[in-house]
GROMACS .gro file of C-alpha atoms in nm:
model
  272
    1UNK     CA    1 -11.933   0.535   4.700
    2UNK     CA    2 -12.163   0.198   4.850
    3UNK     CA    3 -11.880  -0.031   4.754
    4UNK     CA    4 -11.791  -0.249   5.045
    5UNK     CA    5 -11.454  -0.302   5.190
    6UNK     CA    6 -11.172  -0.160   4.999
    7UNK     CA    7 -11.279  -0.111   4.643
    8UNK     CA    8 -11.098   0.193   4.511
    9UNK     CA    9 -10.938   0.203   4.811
   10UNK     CA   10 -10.585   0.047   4.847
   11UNK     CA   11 -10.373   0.337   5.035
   12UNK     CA   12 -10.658   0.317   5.310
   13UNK     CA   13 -10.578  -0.085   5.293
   14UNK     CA   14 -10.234   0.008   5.334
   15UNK     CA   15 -10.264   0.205   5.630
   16UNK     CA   16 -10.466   0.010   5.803
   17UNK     CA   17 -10.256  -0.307   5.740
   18UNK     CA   18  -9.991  -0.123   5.850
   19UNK     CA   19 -10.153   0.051   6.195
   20UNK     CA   20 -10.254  -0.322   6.291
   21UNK     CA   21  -9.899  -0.490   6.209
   22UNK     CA   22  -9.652  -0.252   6.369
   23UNK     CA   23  -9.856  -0.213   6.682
   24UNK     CA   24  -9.835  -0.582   6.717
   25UNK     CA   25  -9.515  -0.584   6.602
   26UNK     CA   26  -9.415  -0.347   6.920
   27UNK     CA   27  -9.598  -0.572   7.163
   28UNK     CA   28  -9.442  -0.895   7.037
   29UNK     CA   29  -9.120  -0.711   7.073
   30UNK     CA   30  -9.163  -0.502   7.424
   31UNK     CA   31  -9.055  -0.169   7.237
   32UNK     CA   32  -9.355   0.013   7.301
   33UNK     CA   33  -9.143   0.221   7.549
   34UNK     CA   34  -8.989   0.331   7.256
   35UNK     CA   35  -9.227   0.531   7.109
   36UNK     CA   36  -9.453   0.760   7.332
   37UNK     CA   37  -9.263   1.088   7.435
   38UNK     CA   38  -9.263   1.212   7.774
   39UNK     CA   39  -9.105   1.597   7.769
   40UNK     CA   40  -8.918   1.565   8.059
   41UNK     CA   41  -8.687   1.337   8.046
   42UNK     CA   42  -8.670   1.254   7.678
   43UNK     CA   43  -8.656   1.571   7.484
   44UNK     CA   44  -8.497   1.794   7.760
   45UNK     CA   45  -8.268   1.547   7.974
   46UNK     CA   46  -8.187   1.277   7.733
   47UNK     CA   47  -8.208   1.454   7.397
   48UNK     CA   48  -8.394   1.198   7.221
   49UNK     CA   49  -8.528   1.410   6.945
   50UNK     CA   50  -8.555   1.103   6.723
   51UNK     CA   51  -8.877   0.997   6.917
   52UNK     CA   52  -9.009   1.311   6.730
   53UNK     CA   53  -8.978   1.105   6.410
   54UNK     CA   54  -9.135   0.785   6.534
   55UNK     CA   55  -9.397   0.871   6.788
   56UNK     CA   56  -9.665   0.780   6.514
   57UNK     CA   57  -9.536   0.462   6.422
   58UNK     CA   58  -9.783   0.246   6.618
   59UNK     CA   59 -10.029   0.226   6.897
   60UNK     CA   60  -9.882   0.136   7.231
   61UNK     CA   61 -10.241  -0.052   7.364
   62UNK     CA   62 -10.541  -0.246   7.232
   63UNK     CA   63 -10.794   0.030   7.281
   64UNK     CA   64 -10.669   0.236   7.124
   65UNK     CA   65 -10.552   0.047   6.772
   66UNK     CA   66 -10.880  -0.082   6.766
   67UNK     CA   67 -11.064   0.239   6.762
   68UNK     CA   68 -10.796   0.373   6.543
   69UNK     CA   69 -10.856   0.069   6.274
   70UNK     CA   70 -11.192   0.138   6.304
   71UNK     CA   71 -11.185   0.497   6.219
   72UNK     CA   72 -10.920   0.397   5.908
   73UNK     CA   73 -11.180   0.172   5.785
   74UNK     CA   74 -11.444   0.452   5.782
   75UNK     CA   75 -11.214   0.703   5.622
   76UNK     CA   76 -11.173   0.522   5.332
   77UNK     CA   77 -11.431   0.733   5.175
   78UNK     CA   78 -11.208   0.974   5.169
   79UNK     CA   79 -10.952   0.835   4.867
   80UNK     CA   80 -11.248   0.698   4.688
   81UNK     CA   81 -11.403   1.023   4.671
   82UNK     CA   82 -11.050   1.227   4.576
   83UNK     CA   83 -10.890   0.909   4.408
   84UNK     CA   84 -10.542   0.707   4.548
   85UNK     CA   85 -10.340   1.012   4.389
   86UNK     CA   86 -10.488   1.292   4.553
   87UNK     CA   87 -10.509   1.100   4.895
   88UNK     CA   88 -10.144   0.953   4.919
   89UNK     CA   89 -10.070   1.318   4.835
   90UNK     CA   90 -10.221   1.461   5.151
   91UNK     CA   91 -10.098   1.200   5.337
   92UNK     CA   92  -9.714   1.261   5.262
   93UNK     CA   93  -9.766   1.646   5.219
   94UNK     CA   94  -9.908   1.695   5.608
   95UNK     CA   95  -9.654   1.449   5.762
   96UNK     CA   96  -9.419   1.650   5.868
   97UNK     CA   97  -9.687   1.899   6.058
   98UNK     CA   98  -9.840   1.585   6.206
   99UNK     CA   99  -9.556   1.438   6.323
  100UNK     CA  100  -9.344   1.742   6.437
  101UNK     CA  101  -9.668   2.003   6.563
  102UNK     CA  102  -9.789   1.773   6.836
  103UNK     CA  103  -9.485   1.716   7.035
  104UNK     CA  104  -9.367   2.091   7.036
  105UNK     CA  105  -9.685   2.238   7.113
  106UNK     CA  106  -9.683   2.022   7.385
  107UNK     CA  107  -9.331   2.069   7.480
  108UNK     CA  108  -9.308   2.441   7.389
  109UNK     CA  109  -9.634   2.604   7.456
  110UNK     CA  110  -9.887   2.341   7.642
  111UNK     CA  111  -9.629   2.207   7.908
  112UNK     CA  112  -9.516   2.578   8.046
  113UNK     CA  113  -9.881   2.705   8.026
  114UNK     CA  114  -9.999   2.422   8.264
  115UNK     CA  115  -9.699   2.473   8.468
  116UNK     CA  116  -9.507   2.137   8.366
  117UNK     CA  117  -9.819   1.953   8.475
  118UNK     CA  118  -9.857   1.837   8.099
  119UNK     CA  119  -9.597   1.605   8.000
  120UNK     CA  120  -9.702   1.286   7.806
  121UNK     CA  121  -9.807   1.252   7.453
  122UNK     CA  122  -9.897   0.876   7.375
  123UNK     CA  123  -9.763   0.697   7.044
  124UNK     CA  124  -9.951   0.663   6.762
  125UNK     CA  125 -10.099   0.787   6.454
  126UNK     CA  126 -10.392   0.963   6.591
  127UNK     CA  127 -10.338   1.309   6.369
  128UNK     CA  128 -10.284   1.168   6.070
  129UNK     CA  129 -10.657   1.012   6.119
  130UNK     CA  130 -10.773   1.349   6.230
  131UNK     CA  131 -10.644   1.547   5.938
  132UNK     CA  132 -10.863   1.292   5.747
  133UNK     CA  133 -11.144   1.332   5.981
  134UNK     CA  134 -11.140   1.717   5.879
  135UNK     CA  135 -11.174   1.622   5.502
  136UNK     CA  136 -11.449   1.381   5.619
  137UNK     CA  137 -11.648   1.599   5.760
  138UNK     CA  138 -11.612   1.891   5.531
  139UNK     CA  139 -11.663   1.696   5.199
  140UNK     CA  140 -11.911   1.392   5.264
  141UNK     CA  141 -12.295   1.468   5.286
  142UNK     CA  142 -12.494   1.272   5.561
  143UNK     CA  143 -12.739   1.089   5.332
  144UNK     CA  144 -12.984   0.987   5.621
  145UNK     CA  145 -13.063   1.160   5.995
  146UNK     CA  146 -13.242   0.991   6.271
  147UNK     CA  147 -13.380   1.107   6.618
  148UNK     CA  148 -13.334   0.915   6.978
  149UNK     CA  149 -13.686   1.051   7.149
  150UNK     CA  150 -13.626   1.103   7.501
  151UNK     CA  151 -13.998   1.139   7.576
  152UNK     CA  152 -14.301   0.949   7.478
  153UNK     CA  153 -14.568   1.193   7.463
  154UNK     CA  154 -14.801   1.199   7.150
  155UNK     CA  155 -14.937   1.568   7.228
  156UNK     CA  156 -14.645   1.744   7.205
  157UNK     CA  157 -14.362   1.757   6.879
  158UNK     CA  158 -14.079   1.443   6.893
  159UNK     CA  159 -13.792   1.592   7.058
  160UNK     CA  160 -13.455   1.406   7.121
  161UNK     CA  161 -13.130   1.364   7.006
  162UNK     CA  162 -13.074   1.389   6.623
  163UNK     CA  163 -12.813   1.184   6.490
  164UNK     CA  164 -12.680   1.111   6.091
  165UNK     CA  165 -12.551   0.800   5.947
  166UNK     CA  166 -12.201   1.011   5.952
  167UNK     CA  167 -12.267   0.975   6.382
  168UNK     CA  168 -12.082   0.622   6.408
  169UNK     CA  169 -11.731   0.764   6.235
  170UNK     CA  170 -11.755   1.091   6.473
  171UNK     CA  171 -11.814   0.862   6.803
  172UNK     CA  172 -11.540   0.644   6.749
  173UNK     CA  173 -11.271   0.906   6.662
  174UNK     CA  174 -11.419   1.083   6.970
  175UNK     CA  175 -11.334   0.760   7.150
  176UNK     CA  176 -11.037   0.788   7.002
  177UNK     CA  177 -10.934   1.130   7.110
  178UNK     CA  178 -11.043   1.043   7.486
  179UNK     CA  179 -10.853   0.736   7.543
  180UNK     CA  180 -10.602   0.867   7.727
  181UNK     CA  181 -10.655   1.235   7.824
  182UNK     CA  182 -10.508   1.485   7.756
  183UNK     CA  183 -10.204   1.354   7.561
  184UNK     CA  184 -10.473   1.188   7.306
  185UNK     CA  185 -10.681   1.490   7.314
  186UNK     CA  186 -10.368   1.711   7.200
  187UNK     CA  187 -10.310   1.473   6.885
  188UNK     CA  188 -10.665   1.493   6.803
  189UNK     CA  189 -10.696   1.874   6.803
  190UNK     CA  190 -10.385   1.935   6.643
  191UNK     CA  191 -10.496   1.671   6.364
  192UNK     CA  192 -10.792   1.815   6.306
  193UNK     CA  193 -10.637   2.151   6.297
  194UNK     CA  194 -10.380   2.055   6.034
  195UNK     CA  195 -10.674   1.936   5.837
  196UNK     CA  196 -10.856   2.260   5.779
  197UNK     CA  197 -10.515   2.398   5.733
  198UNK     CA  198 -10.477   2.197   5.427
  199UNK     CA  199 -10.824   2.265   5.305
  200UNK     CA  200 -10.784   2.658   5.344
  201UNK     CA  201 -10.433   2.637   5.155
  202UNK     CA  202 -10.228   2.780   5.495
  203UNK     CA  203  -9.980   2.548   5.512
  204UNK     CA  204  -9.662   2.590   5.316
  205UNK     CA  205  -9.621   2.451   4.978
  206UNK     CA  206  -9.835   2.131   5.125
  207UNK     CA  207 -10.193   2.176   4.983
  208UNK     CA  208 -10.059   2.221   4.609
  209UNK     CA  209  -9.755   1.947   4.613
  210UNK     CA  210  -9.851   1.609   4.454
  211UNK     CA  211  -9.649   1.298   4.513
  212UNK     CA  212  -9.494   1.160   4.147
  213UNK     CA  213  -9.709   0.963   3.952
  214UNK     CA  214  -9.457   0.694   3.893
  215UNK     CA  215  -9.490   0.603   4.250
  216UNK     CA  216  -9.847   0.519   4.243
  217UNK     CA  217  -9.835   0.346   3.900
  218UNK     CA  218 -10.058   0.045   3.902
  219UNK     CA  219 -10.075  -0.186   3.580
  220UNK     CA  220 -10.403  -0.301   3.663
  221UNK     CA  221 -10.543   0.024   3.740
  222UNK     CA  222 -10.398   0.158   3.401
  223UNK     CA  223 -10.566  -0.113   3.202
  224UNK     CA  224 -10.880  -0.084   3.395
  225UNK     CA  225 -10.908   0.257   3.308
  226UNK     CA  226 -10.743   0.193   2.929
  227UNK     CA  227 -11.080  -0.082   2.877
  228UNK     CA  228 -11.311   0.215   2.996
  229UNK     CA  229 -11.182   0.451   2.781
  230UNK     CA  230 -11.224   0.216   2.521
  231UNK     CA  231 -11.610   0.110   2.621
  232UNK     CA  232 -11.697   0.473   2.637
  233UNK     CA  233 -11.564   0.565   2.297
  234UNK     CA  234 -11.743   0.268   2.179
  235UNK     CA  235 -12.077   0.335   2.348
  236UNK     CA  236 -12.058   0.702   2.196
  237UNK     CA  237 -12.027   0.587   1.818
  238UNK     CA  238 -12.343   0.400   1.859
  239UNK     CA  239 -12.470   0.682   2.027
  240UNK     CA  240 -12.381   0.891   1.736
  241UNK     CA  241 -12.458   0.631   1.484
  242UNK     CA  242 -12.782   0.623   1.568
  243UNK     CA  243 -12.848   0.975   1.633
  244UNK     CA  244 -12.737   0.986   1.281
  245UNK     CA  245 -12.974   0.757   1.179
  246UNK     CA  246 -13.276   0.855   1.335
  247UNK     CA  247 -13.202   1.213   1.146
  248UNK     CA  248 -13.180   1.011   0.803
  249UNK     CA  249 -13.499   0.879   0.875
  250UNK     CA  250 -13.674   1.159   0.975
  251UNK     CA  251 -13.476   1.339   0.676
  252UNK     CA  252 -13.620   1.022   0.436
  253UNK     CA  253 -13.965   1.016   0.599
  254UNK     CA  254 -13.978   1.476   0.489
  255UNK     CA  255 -13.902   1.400   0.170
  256UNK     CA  256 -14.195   1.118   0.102
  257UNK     CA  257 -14.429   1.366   0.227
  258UNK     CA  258 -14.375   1.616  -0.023
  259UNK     CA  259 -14.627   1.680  -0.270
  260UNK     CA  260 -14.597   1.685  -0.651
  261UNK     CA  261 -14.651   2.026  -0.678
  262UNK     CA  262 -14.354   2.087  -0.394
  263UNK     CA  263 -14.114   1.876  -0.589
  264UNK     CA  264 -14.206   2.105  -0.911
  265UNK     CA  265 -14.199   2.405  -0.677
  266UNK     CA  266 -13.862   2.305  -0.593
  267UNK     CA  267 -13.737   2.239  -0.906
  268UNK     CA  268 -13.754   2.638  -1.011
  269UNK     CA  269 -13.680   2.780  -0.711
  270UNK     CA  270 -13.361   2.868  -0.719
  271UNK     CA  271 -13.405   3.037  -1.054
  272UNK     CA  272 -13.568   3.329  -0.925
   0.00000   0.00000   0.00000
């Protein structure tokens, strides 16, 4: 859990790579119009429902990938601490709610509550982070808290704000979430949303469904674990070995303490 970087934690390499190059990718090419959704006019007046599909493709501004890369990189915990199986799995299995349960709660149930008022949802893969987020903050411990004092008196108890070393990851998803109100704010709550959905098994066949194995095999990985295997069996023959020995010594040691009129004892003991 203290390794640094990405140790144990390729997918999470993956996606970050991948947040970082397509959003520059999209700037390079000016297609970043492509990929936000405004209700009115793309869903209702132009039809574009394949916007649906791509919305979370990239970040449309620097802000906002930066935060986001930032909050991928502190997520990582995440796969180490359910393995690359496991996390690719929740990844691909809550997708399809991330992708499709922003835009139509916006469209369908936000938009006609605030009487057409909201209509923007920026691009970007902001649930996806916050269905991690969830899993963050239900699974990992804080291992350390601190307090900000906000007064300086020696009389009185410390009071002040009381942060954890789990604080930083919180503040920049928060940052996150606010960068462009309330489009960004909608992706974030849904997100997080979808995340305790998963965790409580409510949505459909997603929190049981495990992506194939062959499509995370990993030579390296196999042999890694193939030369553990190996050490441990090795490591628990010696164990055993000289468990076994210690016993025949102790065993040895009982017998030279027995008397000569034990041994005789012994000898007709099992005649009576």
């Amino acid at each position: 859990m203290l390794a640094s970087g990405f140790t144990d934690a390729r997918v999470s390499k993956y996606l970050l790579i991948s947040i970082v190059a397509l959003s520059i990718l999209a700037s390079i090419t000016d297609s970043k119009y492509l990929f936000y959704i405004q209700v009115v006019p793309h869903l209702w007046r132009y039809k574009q429902i394949w916007r649906l599909l791509i919305w979370q493709a990239c970040y449309t501004n620097s802000t906002e990938l930066l935060f986001a890369a930032m909050t991928a990189y502190h997520l990582r915990i995440i796969e180490r601490l359910w393995g690359t199986h496991k996390f690719t799995s929740f990844i691909f299995s809550t997708l399809p709610y991330t992708t499709l349960l922003p835009p139509l709660t916006l469209a369908l149930i936000l938009r006609p509550l605030s009487l057409n008022t909201l209509n923007y949802l920026p691009a970007g893969p902001t649930p996806i982070l916050f269905a991690l987020l969830a899993q963050y903050h239900a699974v990992i411990p804080h291992v350390y808290k601190y307090r900000l004092a906000t007064s300086s008196s020696t009389t009185s108890p410390p009071s002040g704000l009381i942060f954890s070393d789990k604080s930083m990851t919180y503040l920049l998803a928060a940052q996150l979430a606010l960068s462009q109100v309330p489009g960004s704010l909608i992706s974030a709550s849904v997100g997080w949303c979808i995340g305790y959905a998963w965790r409580n098994d409510i949505l459909p066949g997603a929190a049981r469904w495990r992506i194939p194995s062959w499509v995370l095999r990993d030579k390296s990985g196999g042999e890694g674990y193939e030369s553990l295997r190996r050490r441990l069996e090795g490591e628990s023959s010696v164990a055993v070995g000289a468990a076994s020995g210690v016993e025949g010594r102790d065993g040895e040691r009982g017998r030279q303490r027995r008397t000569l009129g034990t041994q005789i004892l012994d000898q007709f003991r099992g005649a009576f």
